[in-house]
Coordinates of C-alpha atoms in Angstrom, one line a residue:
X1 CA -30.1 127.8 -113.6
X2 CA -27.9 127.2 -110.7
X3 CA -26.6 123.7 -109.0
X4 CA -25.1 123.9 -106.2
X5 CA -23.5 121.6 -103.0
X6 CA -22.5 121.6 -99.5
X7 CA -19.9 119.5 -98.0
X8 CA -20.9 117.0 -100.8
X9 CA -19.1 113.8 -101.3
X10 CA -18.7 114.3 -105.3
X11 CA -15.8 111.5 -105.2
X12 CA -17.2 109.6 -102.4
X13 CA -15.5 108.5 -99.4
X14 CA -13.0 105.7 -100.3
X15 CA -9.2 107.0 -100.0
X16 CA -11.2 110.5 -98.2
X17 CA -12.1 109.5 -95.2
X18 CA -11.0 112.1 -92.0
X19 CA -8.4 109.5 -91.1
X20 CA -6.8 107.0 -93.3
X21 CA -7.9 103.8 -93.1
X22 CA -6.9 100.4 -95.5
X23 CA -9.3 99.6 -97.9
X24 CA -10.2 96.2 -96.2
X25 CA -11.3 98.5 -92.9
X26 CA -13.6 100.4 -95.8
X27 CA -15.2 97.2 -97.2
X28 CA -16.2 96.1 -93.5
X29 CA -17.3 99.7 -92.4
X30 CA -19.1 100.3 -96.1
X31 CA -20.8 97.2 -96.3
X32 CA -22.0 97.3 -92.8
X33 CA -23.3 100.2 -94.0
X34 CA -25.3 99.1 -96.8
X35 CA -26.6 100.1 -100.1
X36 CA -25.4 104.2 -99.3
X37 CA -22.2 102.4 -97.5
X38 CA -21.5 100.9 -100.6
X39 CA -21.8 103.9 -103.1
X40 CA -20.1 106.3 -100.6
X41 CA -17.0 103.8 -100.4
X42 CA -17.3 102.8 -104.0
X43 CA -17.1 99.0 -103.2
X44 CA -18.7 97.9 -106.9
X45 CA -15.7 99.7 -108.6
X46 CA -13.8 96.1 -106.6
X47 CA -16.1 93.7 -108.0
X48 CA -15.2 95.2 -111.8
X49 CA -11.3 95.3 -110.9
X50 CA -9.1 92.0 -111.5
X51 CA -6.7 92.8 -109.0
X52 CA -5.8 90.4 -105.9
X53 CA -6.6 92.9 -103.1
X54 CA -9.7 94.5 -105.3
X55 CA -10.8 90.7 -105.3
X56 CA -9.7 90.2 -101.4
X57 CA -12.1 92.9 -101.0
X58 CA -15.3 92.1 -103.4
X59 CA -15.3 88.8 -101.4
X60 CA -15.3 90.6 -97.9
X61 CA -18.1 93.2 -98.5
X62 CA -20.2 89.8 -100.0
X63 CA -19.5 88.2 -96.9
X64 CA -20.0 90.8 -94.3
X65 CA -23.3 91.4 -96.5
X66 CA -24.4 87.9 -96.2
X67 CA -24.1 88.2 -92.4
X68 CA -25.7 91.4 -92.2
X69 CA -29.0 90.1 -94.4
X70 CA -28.8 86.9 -92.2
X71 CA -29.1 89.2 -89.4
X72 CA -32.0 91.1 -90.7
X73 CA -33.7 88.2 -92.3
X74 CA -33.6 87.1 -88.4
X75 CA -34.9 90.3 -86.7
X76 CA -37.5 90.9 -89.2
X77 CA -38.9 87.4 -90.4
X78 CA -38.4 89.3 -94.0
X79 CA -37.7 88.0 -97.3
X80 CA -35.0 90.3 -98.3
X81 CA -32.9 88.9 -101.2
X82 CA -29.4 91.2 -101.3
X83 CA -27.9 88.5 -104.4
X84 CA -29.9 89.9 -106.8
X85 CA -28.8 93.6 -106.2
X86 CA -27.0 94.8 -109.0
X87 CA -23.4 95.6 -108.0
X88 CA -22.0 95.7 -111.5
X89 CA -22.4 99.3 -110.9
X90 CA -20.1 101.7 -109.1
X91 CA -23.1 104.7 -108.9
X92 CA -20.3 107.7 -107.7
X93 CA -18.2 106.8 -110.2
X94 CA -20.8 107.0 -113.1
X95 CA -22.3 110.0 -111.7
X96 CA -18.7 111.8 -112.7
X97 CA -17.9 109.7 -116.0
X98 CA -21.1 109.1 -117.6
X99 CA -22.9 111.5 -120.2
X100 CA -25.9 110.8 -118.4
X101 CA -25.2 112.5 -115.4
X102 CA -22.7 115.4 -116.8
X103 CA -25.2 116.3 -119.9
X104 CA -27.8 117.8 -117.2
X105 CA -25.2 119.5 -115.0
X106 CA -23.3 121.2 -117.9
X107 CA -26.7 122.5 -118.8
X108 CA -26.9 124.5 -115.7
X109 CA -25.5 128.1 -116.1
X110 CA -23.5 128.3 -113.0
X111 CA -22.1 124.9 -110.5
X112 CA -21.2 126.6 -107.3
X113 CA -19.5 123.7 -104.5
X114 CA -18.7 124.8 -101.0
X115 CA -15.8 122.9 -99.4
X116 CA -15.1 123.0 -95.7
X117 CA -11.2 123.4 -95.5
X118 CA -8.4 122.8 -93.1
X119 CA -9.6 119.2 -91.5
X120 CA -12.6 120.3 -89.7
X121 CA -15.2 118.1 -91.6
X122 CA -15.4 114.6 -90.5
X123 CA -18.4 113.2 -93.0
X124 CA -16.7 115.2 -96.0
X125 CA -13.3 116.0 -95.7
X126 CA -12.3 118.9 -98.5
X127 CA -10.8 116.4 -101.5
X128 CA -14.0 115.3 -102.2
X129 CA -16.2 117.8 -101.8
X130 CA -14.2 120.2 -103.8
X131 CA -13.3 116.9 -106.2
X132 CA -9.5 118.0 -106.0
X133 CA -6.8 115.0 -106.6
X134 CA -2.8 115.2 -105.4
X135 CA -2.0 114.4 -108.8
X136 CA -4.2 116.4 -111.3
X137 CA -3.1 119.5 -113.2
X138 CA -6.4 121.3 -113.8
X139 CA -6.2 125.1 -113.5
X140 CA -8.0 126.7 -110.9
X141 CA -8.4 130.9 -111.0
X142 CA -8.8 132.8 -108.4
X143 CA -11.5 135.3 -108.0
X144 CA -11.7 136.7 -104.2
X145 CA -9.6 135.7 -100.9
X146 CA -9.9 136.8 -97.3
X147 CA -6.2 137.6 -97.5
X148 CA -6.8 140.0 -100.6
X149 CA -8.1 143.3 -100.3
X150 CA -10.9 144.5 -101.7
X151 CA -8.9 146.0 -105.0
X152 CA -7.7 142.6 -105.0
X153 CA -4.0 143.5 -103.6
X154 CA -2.9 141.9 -100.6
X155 CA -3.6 143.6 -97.2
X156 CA -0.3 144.9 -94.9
X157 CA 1.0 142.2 -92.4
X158 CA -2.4 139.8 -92.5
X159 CA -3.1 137.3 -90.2
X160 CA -4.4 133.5 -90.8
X161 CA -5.9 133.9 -87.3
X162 CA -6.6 137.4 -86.7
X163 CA -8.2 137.8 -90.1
X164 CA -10.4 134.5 -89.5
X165 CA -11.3 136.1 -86.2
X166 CA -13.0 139.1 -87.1
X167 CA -16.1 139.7 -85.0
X168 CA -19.1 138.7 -86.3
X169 CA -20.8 141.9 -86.2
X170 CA -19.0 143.2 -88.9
X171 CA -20.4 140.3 -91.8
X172 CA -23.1 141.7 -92.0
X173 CA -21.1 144.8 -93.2
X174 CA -19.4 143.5 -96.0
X175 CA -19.1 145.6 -99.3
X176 CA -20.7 144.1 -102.1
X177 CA -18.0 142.3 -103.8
X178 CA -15.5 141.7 -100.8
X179 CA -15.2 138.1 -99.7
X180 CA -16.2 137.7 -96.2
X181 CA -13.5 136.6 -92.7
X182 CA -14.7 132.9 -93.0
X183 CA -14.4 132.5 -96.9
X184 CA -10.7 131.2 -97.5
X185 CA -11.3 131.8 -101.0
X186 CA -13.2 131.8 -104.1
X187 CA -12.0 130.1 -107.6
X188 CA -13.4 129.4 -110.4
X189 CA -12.4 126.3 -113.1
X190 CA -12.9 127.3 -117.1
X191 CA -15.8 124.7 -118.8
X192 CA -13.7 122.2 -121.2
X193 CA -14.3 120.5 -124.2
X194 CA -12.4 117.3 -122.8
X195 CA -9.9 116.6 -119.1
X196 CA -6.8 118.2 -118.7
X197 CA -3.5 116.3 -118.4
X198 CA -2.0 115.1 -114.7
X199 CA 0.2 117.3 -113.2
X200 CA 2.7 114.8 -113.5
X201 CA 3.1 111.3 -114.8
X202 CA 2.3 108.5 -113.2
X203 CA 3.7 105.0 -112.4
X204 CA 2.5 102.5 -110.8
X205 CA -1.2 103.6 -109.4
X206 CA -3.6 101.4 -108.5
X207 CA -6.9 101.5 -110.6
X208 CA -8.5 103.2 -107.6
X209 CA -6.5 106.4 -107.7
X210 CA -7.0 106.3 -111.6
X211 CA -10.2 106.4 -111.4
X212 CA -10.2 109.0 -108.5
X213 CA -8.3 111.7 -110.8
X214 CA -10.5 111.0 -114.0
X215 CA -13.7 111.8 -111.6
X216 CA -11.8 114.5 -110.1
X217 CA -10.4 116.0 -114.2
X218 CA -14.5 115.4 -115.6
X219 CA -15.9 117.1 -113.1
X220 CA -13.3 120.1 -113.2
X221 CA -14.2 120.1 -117.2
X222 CA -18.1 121.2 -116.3
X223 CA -16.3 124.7 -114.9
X224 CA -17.4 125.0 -111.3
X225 CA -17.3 128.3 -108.6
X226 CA -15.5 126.0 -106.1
X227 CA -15.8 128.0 -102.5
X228 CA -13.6 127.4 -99.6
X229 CA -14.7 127.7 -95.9
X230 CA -13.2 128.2 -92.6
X231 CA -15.1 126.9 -90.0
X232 CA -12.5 126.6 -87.1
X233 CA -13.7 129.8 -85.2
X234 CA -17.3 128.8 -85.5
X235 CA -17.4 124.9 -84.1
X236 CA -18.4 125.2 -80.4
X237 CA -15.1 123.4 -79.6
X238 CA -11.7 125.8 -79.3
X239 CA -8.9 124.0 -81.0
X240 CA -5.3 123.7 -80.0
X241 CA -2.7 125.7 -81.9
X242 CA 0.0 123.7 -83.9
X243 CA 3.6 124.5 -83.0
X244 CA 5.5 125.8 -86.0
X245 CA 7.2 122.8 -86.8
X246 CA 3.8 120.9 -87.4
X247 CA 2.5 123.5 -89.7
X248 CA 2.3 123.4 -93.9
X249 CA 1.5 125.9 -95.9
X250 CA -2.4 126.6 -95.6
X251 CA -4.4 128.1 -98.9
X252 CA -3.9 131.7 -97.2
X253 CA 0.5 131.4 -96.9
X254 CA -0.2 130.1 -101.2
X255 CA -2.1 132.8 -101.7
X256 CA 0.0 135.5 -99.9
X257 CA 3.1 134.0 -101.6
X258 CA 1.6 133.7 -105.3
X259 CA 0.3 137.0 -104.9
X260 CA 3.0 138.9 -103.2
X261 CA 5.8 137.0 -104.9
X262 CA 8.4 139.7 -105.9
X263 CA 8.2 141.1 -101.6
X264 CA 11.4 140.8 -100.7
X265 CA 12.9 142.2 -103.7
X266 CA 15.3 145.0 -103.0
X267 CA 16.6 148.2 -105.4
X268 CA 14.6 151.0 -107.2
X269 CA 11.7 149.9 -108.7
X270 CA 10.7 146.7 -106.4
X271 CA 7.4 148.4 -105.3
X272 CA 6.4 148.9 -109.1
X273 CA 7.6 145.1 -109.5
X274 CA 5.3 143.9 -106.6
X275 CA 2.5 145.8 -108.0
X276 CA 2.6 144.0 -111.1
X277 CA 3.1 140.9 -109.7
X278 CA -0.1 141.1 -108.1
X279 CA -2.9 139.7 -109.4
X280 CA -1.9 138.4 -112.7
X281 CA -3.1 135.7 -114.3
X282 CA -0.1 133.6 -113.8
X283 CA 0.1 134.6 -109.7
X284 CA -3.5 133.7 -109.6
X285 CA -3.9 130.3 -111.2
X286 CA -3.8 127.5 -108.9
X287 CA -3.6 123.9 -109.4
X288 CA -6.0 120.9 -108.2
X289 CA -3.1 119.6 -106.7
X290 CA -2.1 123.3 -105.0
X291 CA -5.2 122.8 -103.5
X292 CA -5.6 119.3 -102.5
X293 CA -2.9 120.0 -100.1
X294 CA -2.7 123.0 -99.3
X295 CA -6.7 122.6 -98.1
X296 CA -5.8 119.3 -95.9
X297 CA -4.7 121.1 -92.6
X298 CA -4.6 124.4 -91.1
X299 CA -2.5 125.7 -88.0
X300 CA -4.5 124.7 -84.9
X301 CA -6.1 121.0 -84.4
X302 CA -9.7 121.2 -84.0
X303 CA -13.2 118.6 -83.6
X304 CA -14.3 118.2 -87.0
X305 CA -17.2 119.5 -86.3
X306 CA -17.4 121.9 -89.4
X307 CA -19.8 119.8 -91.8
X308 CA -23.1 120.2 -89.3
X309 CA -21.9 124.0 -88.7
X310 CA -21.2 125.0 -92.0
X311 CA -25.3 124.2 -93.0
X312 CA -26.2 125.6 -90.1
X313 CA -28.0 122.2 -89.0
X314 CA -31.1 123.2 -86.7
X315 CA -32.7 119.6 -86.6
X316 CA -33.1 120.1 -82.7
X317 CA -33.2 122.8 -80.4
X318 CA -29.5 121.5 -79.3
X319 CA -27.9 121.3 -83.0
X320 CA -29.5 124.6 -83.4
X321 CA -27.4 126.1 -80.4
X322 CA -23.9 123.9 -81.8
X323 CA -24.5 125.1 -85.4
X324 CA -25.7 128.8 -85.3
X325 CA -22.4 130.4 -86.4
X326 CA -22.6 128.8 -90.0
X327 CA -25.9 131.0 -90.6
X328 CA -23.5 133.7 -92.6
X329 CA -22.1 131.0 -94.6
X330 CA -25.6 129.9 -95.6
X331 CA -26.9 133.6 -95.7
X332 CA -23.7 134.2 -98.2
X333 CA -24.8 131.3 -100.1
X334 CA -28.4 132.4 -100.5
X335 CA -27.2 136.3 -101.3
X336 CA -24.9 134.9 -104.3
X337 CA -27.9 132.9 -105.6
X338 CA -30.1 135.7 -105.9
X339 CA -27.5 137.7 -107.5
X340 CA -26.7 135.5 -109.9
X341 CA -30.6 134.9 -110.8
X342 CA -30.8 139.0 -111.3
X343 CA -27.8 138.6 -113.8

């Protein structure tokens, strides 16, 4: 009835990782990593490229595999044969092109995927767990912000940080309907019949990013509720406010500028003009590329700690102390599901 995902890699990790790193560095760190390595870093799509550095790297992630196996074969007096594994494979790749995988998600009646946003999730940075791609067109609309009001208008001189920073006392007060202080916002992507177009055309990509924005467009296609969290008040660690100059635009300035667009018109008639511009369809659509980069950083620097918060990891009594402000997240999560079962 209803799939759903937290902090999931859905594109993997290759060109996602927190910090950038070459794709040589991934091969080592992948294949030392083994079979899960692998997949995450999508090392098998190499082995079915014909490129030079795709090549470069096939060969690296055999030989760092050898030594690994030798290494184990050593500790363990085993018989472990890694040549036959089938590598002709890339598993994360498949699991977004092939019918066999989408048939039984587009079956389900609702895909909900939560997203930690603004660089606080080390294992799965935002791009890939919301499948978005810097170059990909698809529309997104949205459905609730913490920005917006509850009428869906925008609230009077709001705050990144002081709307973020409501106390926690008060989510447990939320009207039915309102999006709560650590939900950036809600959208939702229409089901398709086939991929949308790039937002642009392209010249010149590597096979690797191709690939990355046709897993990123099929995906899209099932029509997803693709939620975006805030976890920078919540991680045990206080951040360190950007200066100015270092800050981008953040989902909440898009949101606040698609949806108040027409504010600093002048003359009779500008309130009525604001009103209108509020909450149309064409204020609220935005793109996978919007949101790729407007998702990527936020104003402060913080430990991306936000993957183990946002599930509210209590595997010891100590992560269980770290993580226990990304209970509302999951109690949200749970409330929506048993809404939409009652539907």
């Amino acid at each position: 009835n209803i799939f759903c995902t937290t902090a999931t890699p859905h594109l993997g990790v290759s060109q996602h990782t927190y910090l950038p790193i070459p794709r040589l560095a991934e091969t080592i760190i992948g294949t030392g990593m083994g079979a899960t390595g692998r997949d995450l870093f999508r090392l098998n799509a190499d082995a079915m490229n014909d490129g030079a550095a795709a090549k470069v790297n096939a060969a690296a992630a055999k030989t760092v595999k050898r030594l690994t196996s030798f290494r184990m074969l050593q500790g363990n007096n085993a018989n472990i044969d890694v040549e036959n594994e089938d590598e002709s494979d890339c598993v994360i790749r498949n699991m977004c092109l092939d019918e066999e995988f989408l048939v039984p998600l587009r079956n389900f009646r609702q895909r909900i995927a939560y997203a930690n946003a603004y660089g606080t999730d080390f294992q799965v940075p935002c791009q890939t767990a919301a499948f978005l791609n810097d170059n990909s067109g698809v529309c997104h609309f949205l459905i609730g912000g913490r920005c917006l009001t509850n009428d869906g208008g925008l609230g009077e001189n709001v705050d990144e940080g002081a709307e973020r920073k409501r106390s926690s006392d008060e989510e447990g007060d939320i009207e039915e309907g309102a999006v709560p202080p650590f939900v950036v916002a809600v959208l939702r992507t229409d089901q398709q019949s086939q991929t949308q177009s790039p937002a642009r055309k392209l010249s010149g990509q590597n096979v690797a990013s191709d690939d990355l924005l046709q897993m990123s467009q099929s995906l899209d296609a099932l029509g997803w509720t693709k939620v975006f969290v805030d976890m920078r008040d919540s991680i045990p660690v206080p951040g360190l406010r950007k200066p100015s100059w270092m800050c981008t635009n953040s989902l909440d300035d898009l949101i606040k500028q698609r949806e108040g667009i027409n504010d600093d018109s002048e003359g009779e008639g500008s309130d009525e003009a604001k009103n209108k511009s509020r909450g149309t369809n064409s204020s609220r659509l935005l793109t996978s590329q919007d949101l790729s980069r407007s998702t990527a950083a936020g104003d402060s620097l913080n430990v991306p700690l936000g993957h183990t918060v946002m599930v509210a990891n209590s595997k010891s009594e100590a992560y269980k102390q770290m993580n226990f402000q990304g209970r509302p997240v999951m109690d949200k999560l749970a409330h929506d599901i048993v809404l939409s079962l009652d539907e």
